[in-house]
Amino acid sequence: MDESSESSKRNGAGTLIIGVGTDIIEVLRIGQMIERHGEVFLNRVFTEDEVQYCQRRKEYTQHFAGRWAAKEAVMKTLGTGWSRGVGWRDIEVCTSRSGQPSVILRGGAREIAEQAGICEVLITISHCRSYATATAIAVGR
């Protein structure tokens, strides 16, 4: 990579964008998975805190779909897909009191991020009745 390419990827003082991922999913698809597989599906994909957060929401299916999309987007920033020992629950989406989403990486996802020099993954999530989408940016220093 030449200097101009390197500098074009910089975002602020000393921050390097390592990866970008995006995902979109139909909310109906997640709703169908919840109807068909219930707790088995929820517990395979989402952490206990994620399930509790989403189930407290009026449009809970949209929130589950948003978290699904966020997890997929984060996987794309790691560049591995669902392989190399990374599970759904290795990526947890949290929400601050102000509503800003953030990511906690555990297990295989954390190991891959550390190997890649990723120090933080920023995310944004949006959803409506039909679709949920998320974008993730992996940054390093």
PDB file of C-alpha atoms in Angstrom:
ATOM      1  CA  MET A   1       0.000   0.000   0.000  1.00  0.00           C
ATOM      2  CA  ASP A   2       1.460   3.391  -0.930  1.00  0.00           C
ATOM      3  CA  GLU A   3       1.420   6.489   1.284  1.00  0.00           C
ATOM      4  CA  SER A   4      -1.548   8.108  -0.472  1.00  0.00           C
ATOM      5  CA  SER A   5      -3.664   4.970  -0.002  1.00  0.00           C
ATOM      6  CA  GLU A   6      -2.622   4.740   3.635  1.00  0.00           C
ATOM      7  CA  SER A   7      -3.437   8.371   4.364  1.00  0.00           C
ATOM      8  CA  SER A   8      -6.770   8.166   2.552  1.00  0.00           C
ATOM      9  CA  LYS A   9      -7.871   5.464   4.996  1.00  0.00           C
ATOM     10  CA  ARG A  10      -7.026   7.545   8.042  1.00  0.00           C
ATOM     11  CA  ASN A  11      -9.927   8.927  10.020  1.00  0.00           C
ATOM     12  CA  GLY A  12      -8.715  11.516  12.501  1.00  0.00           C
ATOM     13  CA  ALA A  13      -5.402  11.651  14.311  1.00  0.00           C
ATOM     14  CA  GLY A  14      -3.824   8.228  14.361  1.00  0.00           C
ATOM     15  CA  THR A  15      -7.003   6.247  13.630  1.00  0.00           C
ATOM     16  CA  LEU A  16      -6.994   3.783  10.749  1.00  0.00           C
ATOM     17  CA  ILE A  17     -10.092   2.279   9.161  1.00  0.00           C
ATOM     18  CA  ILE A  18      -9.362  -1.441   8.919  1.00  0.00           C
ATOM     19  CA  GLY A  19     -12.700  -2.694   7.627  1.00  0.00           C
ATOM     20  CA  VAL A  20     -16.227  -1.667   6.698  1.00  0.00           C
ATOM     21  CA  GLY A  21     -19.272  -3.923   6.640  1.00  0.00           C
ATOM     22  CA  THR A  22     -22.952  -3.448   5.935  1.00  0.00           C
ATOM     23  CA  ASP A  23     -25.988  -5.706   6.009  1.00  0.00           C
ATOM     24  CA  ILE A  24     -29.712  -5.517   5.359  1.00  0.00           C
ATOM     25  CA  ILE A  25     -32.379  -8.041   6.325  1.00  0.00           C
ATOM     26  CA  GLU A  26     -36.132  -8.312   5.988  1.00  0.00           C
ATOM     27  CA  VAL A  27     -37.763  -7.937   9.407  1.00  0.00           C
ATOM     28  CA  LEU A  28     -40.338 -10.564   8.377  1.00  0.00           C
ATOM     29  CA  ARG A  29     -37.562 -13.154   7.979  1.00  0.00           C
ATOM     30  CA  ILE A  30     -36.425 -12.687  11.582  1.00  0.00           C
ATOM     31  CA  GLY A  31     -40.043 -12.765  12.749  1.00  0.00           C
ATOM     32  CA  GLN A  32     -40.525 -16.098  10.995  1.00  0.00           C
ATOM     33  CA  MET A  33     -37.387 -17.532  12.622  1.00  0.00           C
ATOM     34  CA  ILE A  34     -38.662 -16.445  16.045  1.00  0.00           C
ATOM     35  CA  GLU A  35     -42.102 -17.982  15.357  1.00  0.00           C
ATOM     36  CA  ARG A  36     -40.661 -21.282  14.104  1.00  0.00           C
ATOM     37  CA  HIS A  37     -37.792 -21.776  16.531  1.00  0.00           C
ATOM     38  CA  GLY A  38     -38.566 -19.501  19.506  1.00  0.00           C
ATOM     39  CA  GLU A  39     -36.077 -19.564  22.360  1.00  0.00           C
ATOM     40  CA  VAL A  40     -33.749 -21.986  20.562  1.00  0.00           C
ATOM     41  CA  PHE A  41     -33.188 -19.421  17.794  1.00  0.00           C
ATOM     42  CA  LEU A  42     -32.971 -16.450  20.161  1.00  0.00           C
ATOM     43  CA  ASN A  43     -30.476 -18.163  22.472  1.00  0.00           C
ATOM     44  CA  ARG A  44     -28.302 -19.350  19.574  1.00  0.00           C
ATOM     45  CA  VAL A  45     -27.994 -15.893  18.003  1.00  0.00           C
ATOM     46  CA  PHE A  46     -28.440 -13.319  20.774  1.00  0.00           C
ATOM     47  CA  THR A  47     -26.997 -12.822  24.251  1.00  0.00           C
ATOM     48  CA  GLU A  48     -29.298 -12.719  27.255  1.00  0.00           C
ATOM     49  CA  ASP A  49     -28.950  -8.915  27.450  1.00  0.00           C
ATOM     50  CA  GLU A  50     -29.804  -8.539  23.754  1.00  0.00           C
ATOM     51  CA  VAL A  51     -32.923 -10.703  24.140  1.00  0.00           C
ATOM     52  CA  GLN A  52     -34.071  -8.732  27.188  1.00  0.00           C
ATOM     53  CA  TYR A  53     -33.468  -5.403  25.435  1.00  0.00           C
ATOM     54  CA  CYS A  54     -35.398  -6.391  22.296  1.00  0.00           C
ATOM     55  CA  GLN A  55     -38.292  -8.031  24.129  1.00  0.00           C
ATOM     56  CA  ARG A  56     -38.903  -4.794  26.061  1.00  0.00           C
ATOM     57  CA  ARG A  57     -39.491  -2.911  22.801  1.00  0.00           C
ATOM     58  CA  LYS A  58     -42.924  -2.452  21.220  1.00  0.00           C
ATOM     59  CA  GLU A  59     -41.645  -3.463  17.761  1.00  0.00           C
ATOM     60  CA  TYR A  60     -39.342  -6.165  19.124  1.00  0.00           C
ATOM     61  CA  THR A  61     -38.934  -7.984  15.795  1.00  0.00           C
ATOM     62  CA  GLN A  62     -37.431  -4.840  14.238  1.00  0.00           C
ATOM     63  CA  HIS A  63     -34.917  -4.643  17.078  1.00  0.00           C
ATOM     64  CA  PHE A  64     -33.925  -8.304  16.737  1.00  0.00           C
ATOM     65  CA  ALA A  65     -33.523  -7.778  12.979  1.00  0.00           C
ATOM     66  CA  GLY A  66     -31.370  -4.695  13.602  1.00  0.00           C
ATOM     67  CA  ARG A  67     -29.077  -6.657  15.882  1.00  0.00           C
ATOM     68  CA  TRP A  68     -28.877  -9.507  13.356  1.00  0.00           C
ATOM     69  CA  ALA A  69     -27.843  -7.004  10.664  1.00  0.00           C
ATOM     70  CA  ALA A  70     -25.300  -5.427  13.029  1.00  0.00           C
ATOM     71  CA  LYS A  71     -23.714  -8.794  13.819  1.00  0.00           C
ATOM     72  CA  GLU A  72     -23.477  -9.595  10.091  1.00  0.00           C
ATOM     73  CA  ALA A  73     -21.945  -6.168   9.384  1.00  0.00           C
ATOM     74  CA  VAL A  74     -19.374  -6.644  12.165  1.00  0.00           C
ATOM     75  CA  MET A  75     -18.423 -10.059  10.753  1.00  0.00           C
ATOM     76  CA  LYS A  76     -17.777  -8.411   7.397  1.00  0.00           C
ATOM     77  CA  THR A  77     -15.387  -5.925   9.043  1.00  0.00           C
ATOM     78  CA  LEU A  78     -13.467  -8.855  10.530  1.00  0.00           C
ATOM     79  CA  GLY A  79     -13.167 -10.412   7.085  1.00  0.00           C
ATOM     80  CA  THR A  80     -13.905 -13.966   8.188  1.00  0.00           C
ATOM     81  CA  GLY A  81     -17.597 -14.608   7.776  1.00  0.00           C
ATOM     82  CA  TRP A  82     -18.986 -17.116  10.271  1.00  0.00           C
ATOM     83  CA  SER A  83     -15.862 -19.200  10.422  1.00  0.00           C
ATOM     84  CA  ARG A  84     -12.616 -19.550  12.335  1.00  0.00           C
ATOM     85  CA  GLY A  85     -14.404 -20.179  15.619  1.00  0.00           C
ATOM     86  CA  VAL A  86     -16.630 -17.097  15.612  1.00  0.00           C
ATOM     87  CA  GLY A  87     -20.170 -17.558  16.927  1.00  0.00           C
ATOM     88  CA  TRP A  88     -23.201 -15.287  16.855  1.00  0.00           C
ATOM     89  CA  ARG A  89     -22.957 -14.593  20.566  1.00  0.00           C
ATOM     90  CA  ASP A  90     -19.285 -13.578  20.249  1.00  0.00           C
ATOM     91  CA  ILE A  91     -20.650 -10.263  18.953  1.00  0.00           C
ATOM     92  CA  GLU A  92     -22.945  -8.419  21.364  1.00  0.00           C
ATOM     93  CA  VAL A  93     -24.793  -5.244  20.431  1.00  0.00           C
ATOM     94  CA  CYS A  94     -25.391  -2.885  23.355  1.00  0.00           C
ATOM     95  CA  THR A  95     -27.347   0.349  23.485  1.00  0.00           C
ATOM     96  CA  SER A  96     -26.452   3.376  25.598  1.00  0.00           C
ATOM     97  CA  ARG A  97     -29.073   5.378  27.496  1.00  0.00           C
ATOM     98  CA  SER A  98     -29.012   7.892  24.639  1.00  0.00           C
ATOM     99  CA  GLY A  99     -29.788   5.111  22.139  1.00  0.00           C
ATOM    100  CA  GLN A 100     -26.339   4.853  20.562  1.00  0.00           C
ATOM    101  CA  PRO A 101     -25.422   1.257  19.686  1.00  0.00           C
ATOM    102  CA  SER A 102     -22.011  -0.207  20.448  1.00  0.00           C
ATOM    103  CA  VAL A 103     -20.328  -3.594  20.106  1.00  0.00           C
ATOM    104  CA  ILE A 104     -18.644  -5.945  22.561  1.00  0.00           C
ATOM    105  CA  LEU A 105     -16.463  -8.636  20.977  1.00  0.00           C
ATOM    106  CA  ARG A 106     -15.794 -11.894  22.803  1.00  0.00           C
ATOM    107  CA  GLY A 107     -14.217 -15.264  22.063  1.00  0.00           C
ATOM    108  CA  GLY A 108     -13.218 -15.876  18.454  1.00  0.00           C
ATOM    109  CA  ALA A 109     -14.426 -12.461  17.288  1.00  0.00           C
ATOM    110  CA  ARG A 110     -12.220 -10.721  19.836  1.00  0.00           C
ATOM    111  CA  GLU A 111      -9.198 -12.859  18.928  1.00  0.00           C
ATOM    112  CA  ILE A 112      -9.574 -12.090  15.214  1.00  0.00           C
ATOM    113  CA  ALA A 113     -10.032  -8.378  15.937  1.00  0.00           C
ATOM    114  CA  GLU A 114      -6.876  -8.306  18.058  1.00  0.00           C
ATOM    115  CA  GLN A 115      -4.882 -10.157  15.373  1.00  0.00           C
ATOM    116  CA  ALA A 116      -6.069  -7.620  12.783  1.00  0.00           C
ATOM    117  CA  GLY A 117      -5.157  -4.647  14.990  1.00  0.00           C
ATOM    118  CA  ILE A 118      -8.783  -3.625  15.475  1.00  0.00           C
ATOM    119  CA  CYS A 119      -9.254  -1.668  18.684  1.00  0.00           C
ATOM    120  CA  GLU A 120     -12.914  -0.673  18.230  1.00  0.00           C
ATOM    121  CA  VAL A 121     -15.893  -1.409  15.993  1.00  0.00           C
ATOM    122  CA  LEU A 122     -18.344   1.440  15.459  1.00  0.00           C
ATOM    123  CA  ILE A 123     -21.886   0.606  14.360  1.00  0.00           C
ATOM    124  CA  THR A 124     -25.098   2.241  13.313  1.00  0.00           C
ATOM    125  CA  ILE A 125     -28.454   0.476  13.024  1.00  0.00           C
ATOM    126  CA  SER A 126     -31.691   1.544  11.365  1.00  0.00           C
ATOM    127  CA  HIS A 127     -34.985  -0.266  10.918  1.00  0.00           C
ATOM    128  CA  CYS A 128     -38.571   0.155   9.793  1.00  0.00           C
ATOM    129  CA  ARG A 129     -41.499  -2.250   9.428  1.00  0.00           C
ATOM    130  CA  SER A 130     -39.958  -4.017   6.434  1.00  0.00           C
ATOM    131  CA  TYR A 131     -36.167  -3.873   6.740  1.00  0.00           C
ATOM    132  CA  ALA A 132     -33.327  -3.509   9.202  1.00  0.00           C
ATOM    133  CA  THR A 133     -29.879  -2.369   8.165  1.00  0.00           C
ATOM    134  CA  ALA A 134     -26.564  -1.842   9.899  1.00  0.00           C
ATOM    135  CA  THR A 135     -23.127  -0.534   9.036  1.00  0.00           C
ATOM    136  CA  ALA A 136     -19.962  -1.315  10.981  1.00  0.00           C
ATOM    137  CA  ILE A 137     -16.527   0.304  10.802  1.00  0.00           C
ATOM    138  CA  ALA A 138     -13.522  -1.448  12.355  1.00  0.00           C
ATOM    139  CA  VAL A 139     -10.834   0.988  13.467  1.00  0.00           C
ATOM    140  CA  GLY A 140      -7.283   0.569  14.678  1.00  0.00           C
ATOM    141  CA  ARG A 141      -4.513   2.916  15.742  1.00  0.00           C
TER     142      ARG A 141
END
